[in-house]
Amino acid sequence: MAIIAKKIQDNKTKAIGELKDSFSKANDFIFTEYRGLTVEQITSLRKQLRTKNVDYKVVKNNFAKIAFTQMSTPDVSSYLVGPTAVAITPKDANEVAKIFFEFLKEVPALKVKGALIGDTVYDAAKTEAFSKLPGRMELISMLMSVMNGPARNLVSAMNDIPSRLVRTVKAVADKKGA
């Protein structure tokens, strides 16, 4: 549980409010430990995450705990220990998790601690399994492919009848011409 001081300091209250505002813009969060990464590596990771409109913030753990508590989310305090950066994901958390695990192959210093996807808390292993699932756009394309199959078969069957007739008439004409 977060430690709440008896004397409320305005700058800390403001920092928690700003953190809560940025957290409220998303439903999904991925918690990472960035210890051991160089500035260039973090910059590269942030650049990749920006393509998915993800905000990657280094957070003060106590402030983040208070912000998550005020937002009435499931308990994620076990992930807010040590140096923590949070990927604030407005949509397609699956794609963001894929970015992290691809980056992890190149830079093993990065550690994915866990994730909060919707109202479900995932540990690192479940987050990795989540990253291996097909993304939203892939699922939509699979669905569209399945939905187009019967229509495509109907069109080819309907097209087959006139083409058979044409081939038969041509064969008869060739036979009579010879």
PDB file of C-alpha atoms in Angstrom:
ATOM      1  CA  MET A   1       0.000   0.000   0.000  1.00  0.00           C
ATOM      2  CA  ALA A   2       1.196   3.501  -0.709  1.00  0.00           C
ATOM      3  CA  ILE A   3       2.453   5.632   2.133  1.00  0.00           C
ATOM      4  CA  ILE A   4       0.409   8.795   2.456  1.00  0.00           C
ATOM      5  CA  ALA A   5       2.072  11.616   4.357  1.00  0.00           C
ATOM      6  CA  LYS A   6       0.255  13.522   7.079  1.00  0.00           C
ATOM      7  CA  LYS A   7       1.260  16.885   5.640  1.00  0.00           C
ATOM      8  CA  ILE A   8       0.048  17.263   2.062  1.00  0.00           C
ATOM      9  CA  GLN A   9       2.534  18.975  -0.246  1.00  0.00           C
ATOM     10  CA  ASP A  10       1.109  20.773  -3.256  1.00  0.00           C
ATOM     11  CA  ASN A  11       3.873  19.767  -5.684  1.00  0.00           C
ATOM     12  CA  LYS A  12       3.415  16.070  -4.847  1.00  0.00           C
ATOM     13  CA  THR A  13      -0.362  16.326  -5.124  1.00  0.00           C
ATOM     14  CA  LYS A  14       0.064  18.010  -8.507  1.00  0.00           C
ATOM     15  CA  ALA A  15       2.495  15.278  -9.671  1.00  0.00           C
ATOM     16  CA  ILE A  16       0.057  12.534  -8.610  1.00  0.00           C
ATOM     17  CA  GLY A  17      -2.791  14.361 -10.380  1.00  0.00           C
ATOM     18  CA  GLU A  18      -0.791  14.616 -13.607  1.00  0.00           C
ATOM     19  CA  LEU A  19       0.126  10.944 -13.397  1.00  0.00           C
ATOM     20  CA  LYS A  20      -3.516  10.030 -12.770  1.00  0.00           C
ATOM     21  CA  ASP A  21      -4.564  12.131 -15.793  1.00  0.00           C
ATOM     22  CA  SER A  22      -2.117  10.344 -18.079  1.00  0.00           C
ATOM     23  CA  PHE A  23      -3.184   6.952 -16.657  1.00  0.00           C
ATOM     24  CA  SER A  24      -6.864   7.741 -17.185  1.00  0.00           C
ATOM     25  CA  LYS A  25      -6.300   8.104 -20.953  1.00  0.00           C
ATOM     26  CA  ALA A  26      -5.655   4.366 -21.278  1.00  0.00           C
ATOM     27  CA  ASN A  27      -7.000   1.022 -20.119  1.00  0.00           C
ATOM     28  CA  ASP A  28      -3.805  -0.992 -20.560  1.00  0.00           C
ATOM     29  CA  PHE A  29      -0.423  -0.615 -18.876  1.00  0.00           C
ATOM     30  CA  ILE A  30       2.813  -2.550 -19.222  1.00  0.00           C
ATOM     31  CA  PHE A  31       5.321  -2.273 -16.365  1.00  0.00           C
ATOM     32  CA  THR A  32       9.032  -2.568 -17.123  1.00  0.00           C
ATOM     33  CA  GLU A  33      12.345  -2.226 -15.368  1.00  0.00           C
ATOM     34  CA  TYR A  34      14.718  -0.062 -17.355  1.00  0.00           C
ATOM     35  CA  ARG A  35      17.859  -0.504 -15.198  1.00  0.00           C
ATOM     36  CA  GLY A  36      20.897  -1.123 -17.408  1.00  0.00           C
ATOM     37  CA  LEU A  37      19.550   0.544 -20.538  1.00  0.00           C
ATOM     38  CA  THR A  38      21.515   3.325 -22.164  1.00  0.00           C
ATOM     39  CA  VAL A  39      19.928   6.614 -23.165  1.00  0.00           C
ATOM     40  CA  GLU A  40      20.153   5.578 -26.836  1.00  0.00           C
ATOM     41  CA  GLN A  41      18.358   2.296 -26.131  1.00  0.00           C
ATOM     42  CA  ILE A  42      15.546   3.979 -24.193  1.00  0.00           C
ATOM     43  CA  THR A  43      15.236   6.588 -26.957  1.00  0.00           C
ATOM     44  CA  SER A  44      15.026   3.834 -29.570  1.00  0.00           C
ATOM     45  CA  LEU A  45      12.372   2.003 -27.545  1.00  0.00           C
ATOM     46  CA  ARG A  46      10.341   5.178 -27.059  1.00  0.00           C
ATOM     47  CA  LYS A  47      10.538   5.867 -30.802  1.00  0.00           C
ATOM     48  CA  GLN A  48       9.113   2.410 -31.556  1.00  0.00           C
ATOM     49  CA  LEU A  49       6.370   2.878 -28.962  1.00  0.00           C
ATOM     50  CA  ARG A  50       5.408   6.311 -30.326  1.00  0.00           C
ATOM     51  CA  THR A  51       4.389   4.656 -33.605  1.00  0.00           C
ATOM     52  CA  LYS A  52       1.588   2.974 -31.598  1.00  0.00           C
ATOM     53  CA  ASN A  53       0.688   6.212 -29.721  1.00  0.00           C
ATOM     54  CA  VAL A  54       2.086   4.814 -26.482  1.00  0.00           C
ATOM     55  CA  ASP A  55       3.421   7.035 -23.724  1.00  0.00           C
ATOM     56  CA  TYR A  56       6.405   5.428 -21.959  1.00  0.00           C
ATOM     57  CA  LYS A  57       6.995   7.115 -18.601  1.00  0.00           C
ATOM     58  CA  VAL A  58       9.473   6.599 -15.828  1.00  0.00           C
ATOM     59  CA  VAL A  59       7.338   6.880 -12.705  1.00  0.00           C
ATOM     60  CA  LYS A  60       7.906   7.404  -9.030  1.00  0.00           C
ATOM     61  CA  ASN A  61       6.530   4.194  -7.544  1.00  0.00           C
ATOM     62  CA  ASN A  62       4.748   5.736  -4.559  1.00  0.00           C
ATOM     63  CA  PHE A  63       3.006   8.318  -6.771  1.00  0.00           C
ATOM     64  CA  ALA A  64       1.972   5.608  -9.252  1.00  0.00           C
ATOM     65  CA  LYS A  65       0.593   3.440  -6.429  1.00  0.00           C
ATOM     66  CA  ILE A  66      -1.508   6.340  -5.171  1.00  0.00           C
ATOM     67  CA  ALA A  67      -2.731   7.175  -8.692  1.00  0.00           C
ATOM     68  CA  PHE A  68      -3.731   3.568  -9.415  1.00  0.00           C
ATOM     69  CA  THR A  69      -5.458   3.311  -6.028  1.00  0.00           C
ATOM     70  CA  GLN A  70      -7.436   6.494  -6.703  1.00  0.00           C
ATOM     71  CA  MET A  71      -8.467   5.107 -10.098  1.00  0.00           C
ATOM     72  CA  SER A  72      -9.844   1.943  -8.421  1.00  0.00           C
ATOM     73  CA  THR A  73      -7.819  -0.444 -10.579  1.00  0.00           C
ATOM     74  CA  PRO A  74      -6.713  -3.915  -9.473  1.00  0.00           C
ATOM     75  CA  ASP A  75      -3.644  -3.996  -7.230  1.00  0.00           C
ATOM     76  CA  VAL A  76      -0.457  -3.558  -9.273  1.00  0.00           C
ATOM     77  CA  SER A  77       1.769  -2.489  -6.383  1.00  0.00           C
ATOM     78  CA  SER A  78       3.923  -5.619  -6.751  1.00  0.00           C
ATOM     79  CA  TYR A  79       5.095  -4.253 -10.136  1.00  0.00           C
ATOM     80  CA  LEU A  80       5.841  -0.805  -8.737  1.00  0.00           C
ATOM     81  CA  VAL A  81       9.066  -1.785  -7.001  1.00  0.00           C
ATOM     82  CA  GLY A  82      12.524  -0.652  -8.059  1.00  0.00           C
ATOM     83  CA  PRO A  83      13.150   1.466 -11.162  1.00  0.00           C
ATOM     84  CA  THR A  84       9.868   1.348 -13.059  1.00  0.00           C
ATOM     85  CA  ALA A  85       8.721   2.681 -16.396  1.00  0.00           C
ATOM     86  CA  VAL A  86       5.105   2.319 -17.470  1.00  0.00           C
ATOM     87  CA  ALA A  87       3.903   2.006 -21.047  1.00  0.00           C
ATOM     88  CA  ILE A  88       0.523   3.736 -21.127  1.00  0.00           C
ATOM     89  CA  THR A  89      -1.325   2.019 -23.958  1.00  0.00           C
ATOM     90  CA  PRO A  90      -4.560   3.585 -25.254  1.00  0.00           C
ATOM     91  CA  LYS A  91      -5.254   0.648 -27.626  1.00  0.00           C
ATOM     92  CA  ASP A  92      -3.640  -2.484 -29.096  1.00  0.00           C
ATOM     93  CA  ALA A  93      -1.769  -3.576 -25.967  1.00  0.00           C
ATOM     94  CA  ASN A  94      -0.919  -6.773 -27.810  1.00  0.00           C
ATOM     95  CA  GLU A  95       1.119  -4.878 -30.386  1.00  0.00           C
ATOM     96  CA  VAL A  96       2.904  -2.940 -27.650  1.00  0.00           C
ATOM     97  CA  ALA A  97       3.780  -6.152 -25.806  1.00  0.00           C
ATOM     98  CA  LYS A  98       5.201  -7.490 -29.076  1.00  0.00           C
ATOM     99  CA  ILE A  99       7.403  -4.405 -29.369  1.00  0.00           C
ATOM    100  CA  PHE A 100       8.737  -4.938 -25.845  1.00  0.00           C
ATOM    101  CA  PHE A 101       9.531  -8.619 -26.351  1.00  0.00           C
ATOM    102  CA  GLU A 102      11.168  -7.970 -29.736  1.00  0.00           C
ATOM    103  CA  PHE A 103      13.250  -5.223 -28.121  1.00  0.00           C
ATOM    104  CA  LEU A 104      14.080  -7.588 -25.251  1.00  0.00           C
ATOM    105  CA  LYS A 105      15.715  -9.987 -27.740  1.00  0.00           C
ATOM    106  CA  GLU A 106      18.168  -7.237 -28.742  1.00  0.00           C
ATOM    107  CA  VAL A 107      18.563  -5.654 -25.300  1.00  0.00           C
ATOM    108  CA  PRO A 108      18.254  -8.221 -22.498  1.00  0.00           C
ATOM    109  CA  ALA A 109      18.741  -5.522 -19.830  1.00  0.00           C
ATOM    110  CA  LEU A 110      15.087  -4.516 -20.246  1.00  0.00           C
ATOM    111  CA  LYS A 111      12.739  -6.509 -18.009  1.00  0.00           C
ATOM    112  CA  VAL A 112       8.989  -6.719 -18.415  1.00  0.00           C
ATOM    113  CA  LYS A 113       7.556  -6.959 -14.900  1.00  0.00           C
ATOM    114  CA  GLY A 114       3.911  -7.438 -15.814  1.00  0.00           C
ATOM    115  CA  ALA A 115       0.865  -5.744 -17.242  1.00  0.00           C
ATOM    116  CA  LEU A 116      -2.584  -4.468 -16.443  1.00  0.00           C
ATOM    117  CA  ILE A 117      -4.783  -5.212 -19.439  1.00  0.00           C
ATOM    118  CA  GLY A 118      -8.313  -3.956 -18.846  1.00  0.00           C
ATOM    119  CA  ASP A 119      -9.100  -5.228 -15.362  1.00  0.00           C
ATOM    120  CA  THR A 120      -6.767  -8.227 -15.501  1.00  0.00           C
ATOM    121  CA  VAL A 121      -3.280  -8.237 -14.012  1.00  0.00           C
ATOM    122  CA  TYR A 122      -0.701 -10.338 -15.893  1.00  0.00           C
ATOM    123  CA  ASP A 123       2.711 -11.381 -14.638  1.00  0.00           C
ATOM    124  CA  ALA A 124       5.735 -11.369 -16.967  1.00  0.00           C
ATOM    125  CA  ALA A 125       5.098 -14.888 -18.328  1.00  0.00           C
ATOM    126  CA  LYS A 126       1.433 -14.188 -19.097  1.00  0.00           C
ATOM    127  CA  THR A 127       2.386 -10.870 -20.695  1.00  0.00           C
ATOM    128  CA  GLU A 128       4.807 -12.706 -22.986  1.00  0.00           C
ATOM    129  CA  ALA A 129       2.108 -15.242 -23.890  1.00  0.00           C
ATOM    130  CA  PHE A 130      -0.283 -12.334 -24.562  1.00  0.00           C
ATOM    131  CA  SER A 131       2.287 -10.802 -26.924  1.00  0.00           C
ATOM    132  CA  LYS A 132       2.334 -13.981 -29.012  1.00  0.00           C
ATOM    133  CA  LEU A 133      -1.399 -13.864 -29.724  1.00  0.00           C
ATOM    134  CA  PRO A 134      -2.540 -12.316 -33.003  1.00  0.00           C
ATOM    135  CA  GLY A 135      -3.286  -8.613 -32.790  1.00  0.00           C
ATOM    136  CA  ARG A 136      -6.635  -6.945 -33.338  1.00  0.00           C
ATOM    137  CA  MET A 137      -5.996  -6.120 -36.993  1.00  0.00           C
ATOM    138  CA  GLU A 138      -4.749  -9.662 -37.698  1.00  0.00           C
ATOM    139  CA  LEU A 139      -7.911 -11.102 -36.153  1.00  0.00           C
ATOM    140  CA  ILE A 140     -10.092  -8.771 -38.222  1.00  0.00           C
ATOM    141  CA  SER A 141      -8.287  -9.785 -41.428  1.00  0.00           C
ATOM    142  CA  MET A 142      -8.730 -13.493 -40.539  1.00  0.00           C
ATOM    143  CA  LEU A 143     -12.427 -12.914 -39.925  1.00  0.00           C
ATOM    144  CA  MET A 144     -12.853 -11.036 -43.196  1.00  0.00           C
ATOM    145  CA  SER A 145     -11.084 -13.825 -45.067  1.00  0.00           C
ATOM    146  CA  VAL A 146     -13.434 -16.398 -43.563  1.00  0.00           C
ATOM    147  CA  MET A 147     -16.467 -14.228 -44.328  1.00  0.00           C
ATOM    148  CA  ASN A 148     -15.384 -13.700 -47.959  1.00  0.00           C
ATOM    149  CA  GLY A 149     -14.900 -17.426 -48.621  1.00  0.00           C
ATOM    150  CA  PRO A 150     -18.569 -18.407 -49.183  1.00  0.00           C
ATOM    151  CA  ALA A 151     -19.255 -15.337 -51.333  1.00  0.00           C
ATOM    152  CA  ARG A 152     -16.178 -16.091 -53.446  1.00  0.00           C
ATOM    153  CA  ASN A 153     -17.321 -19.708 -53.904  1.00  0.00           C
ATOM    154  CA  LEU A 154     -20.835 -18.577 -54.884  1.00  0.00           C
ATOM    155  CA  VAL A 155     -19.485 -16.161 -57.485  1.00  0.00           C
ATOM    156  CA  SER A 156     -17.229 -18.815 -59.016  1.00  0.00           C
ATOM    157  CA  ALA A 157     -20.098 -21.343 -59.094  1.00  0.00           C
ATOM    158  CA  MET A 158     -22.412 -18.811 -60.744  1.00  0.00           C
ATOM    159  CA  ASN A 159     -19.695 -17.931 -63.258  1.00  0.00           C
ATOM    160  CA  ASP A 160     -19.035 -21.603 -64.023  1.00  0.00           C
ATOM    161  CA  ILE A 161     -22.525 -22.242 -65.530  1.00  0.00           C
ATOM    162  CA  PRO A 162     -22.295 -19.689 -68.397  1.00  0.00           C
ATOM    163  CA  SER A 163     -18.676 -20.621 -69.123  1.00  0.00           C
ATOM    164  CA  ARG A 164     -19.625 -24.295 -69.463  1.00  0.00           C
ATOM    165  CA  LEU A 165     -22.410 -23.299 -71.866  1.00  0.00           C
ATOM    166  CA  VAL A 166     -19.991 -21.225 -73.941  1.00  0.00           C
ATOM    167  CA  ARG A 167     -17.464 -24.062 -74.078  1.00  0.00           C
ATOM    168  CA  THR A 168     -20.181 -26.544 -75.130  1.00  0.00           C
ATOM    169  CA  VAL A 169     -21.469 -24.231 -77.902  1.00  0.00           C
ATOM    170  CA  LYS A 170     -17.893 -23.692 -79.111  1.00  0.00           C
ATOM    171  CA  ALA A 171     -17.243 -27.448 -79.147  1.00  0.00           C
ATOM    172  CA  VAL A 172     -20.435 -28.047 -81.161  1.00  0.00           C
ATOM    173  CA  ALA A 173     -19.497 -25.238 -83.585  1.00  0.00           C
ATOM    174  CA  ASP A 174     -15.997 -26.663 -84.017  1.00  0.00           C
ATOM    175  CA  LYS A 175     -17.442 -30.159 -84.637  1.00  0.00           C
ATOM    176  CA  LYS A 176     -19.919 -28.844 -87.241  1.00  0.00           C
ATOM    177  CA  GLY A 177     -17.244 -26.721 -88.895  1.00  0.00           C
ATOM    178  CA  ALA A 178     -14.970 -29.758 -89.324  1.00  0.00           C
TER     179      ALA A 178
END
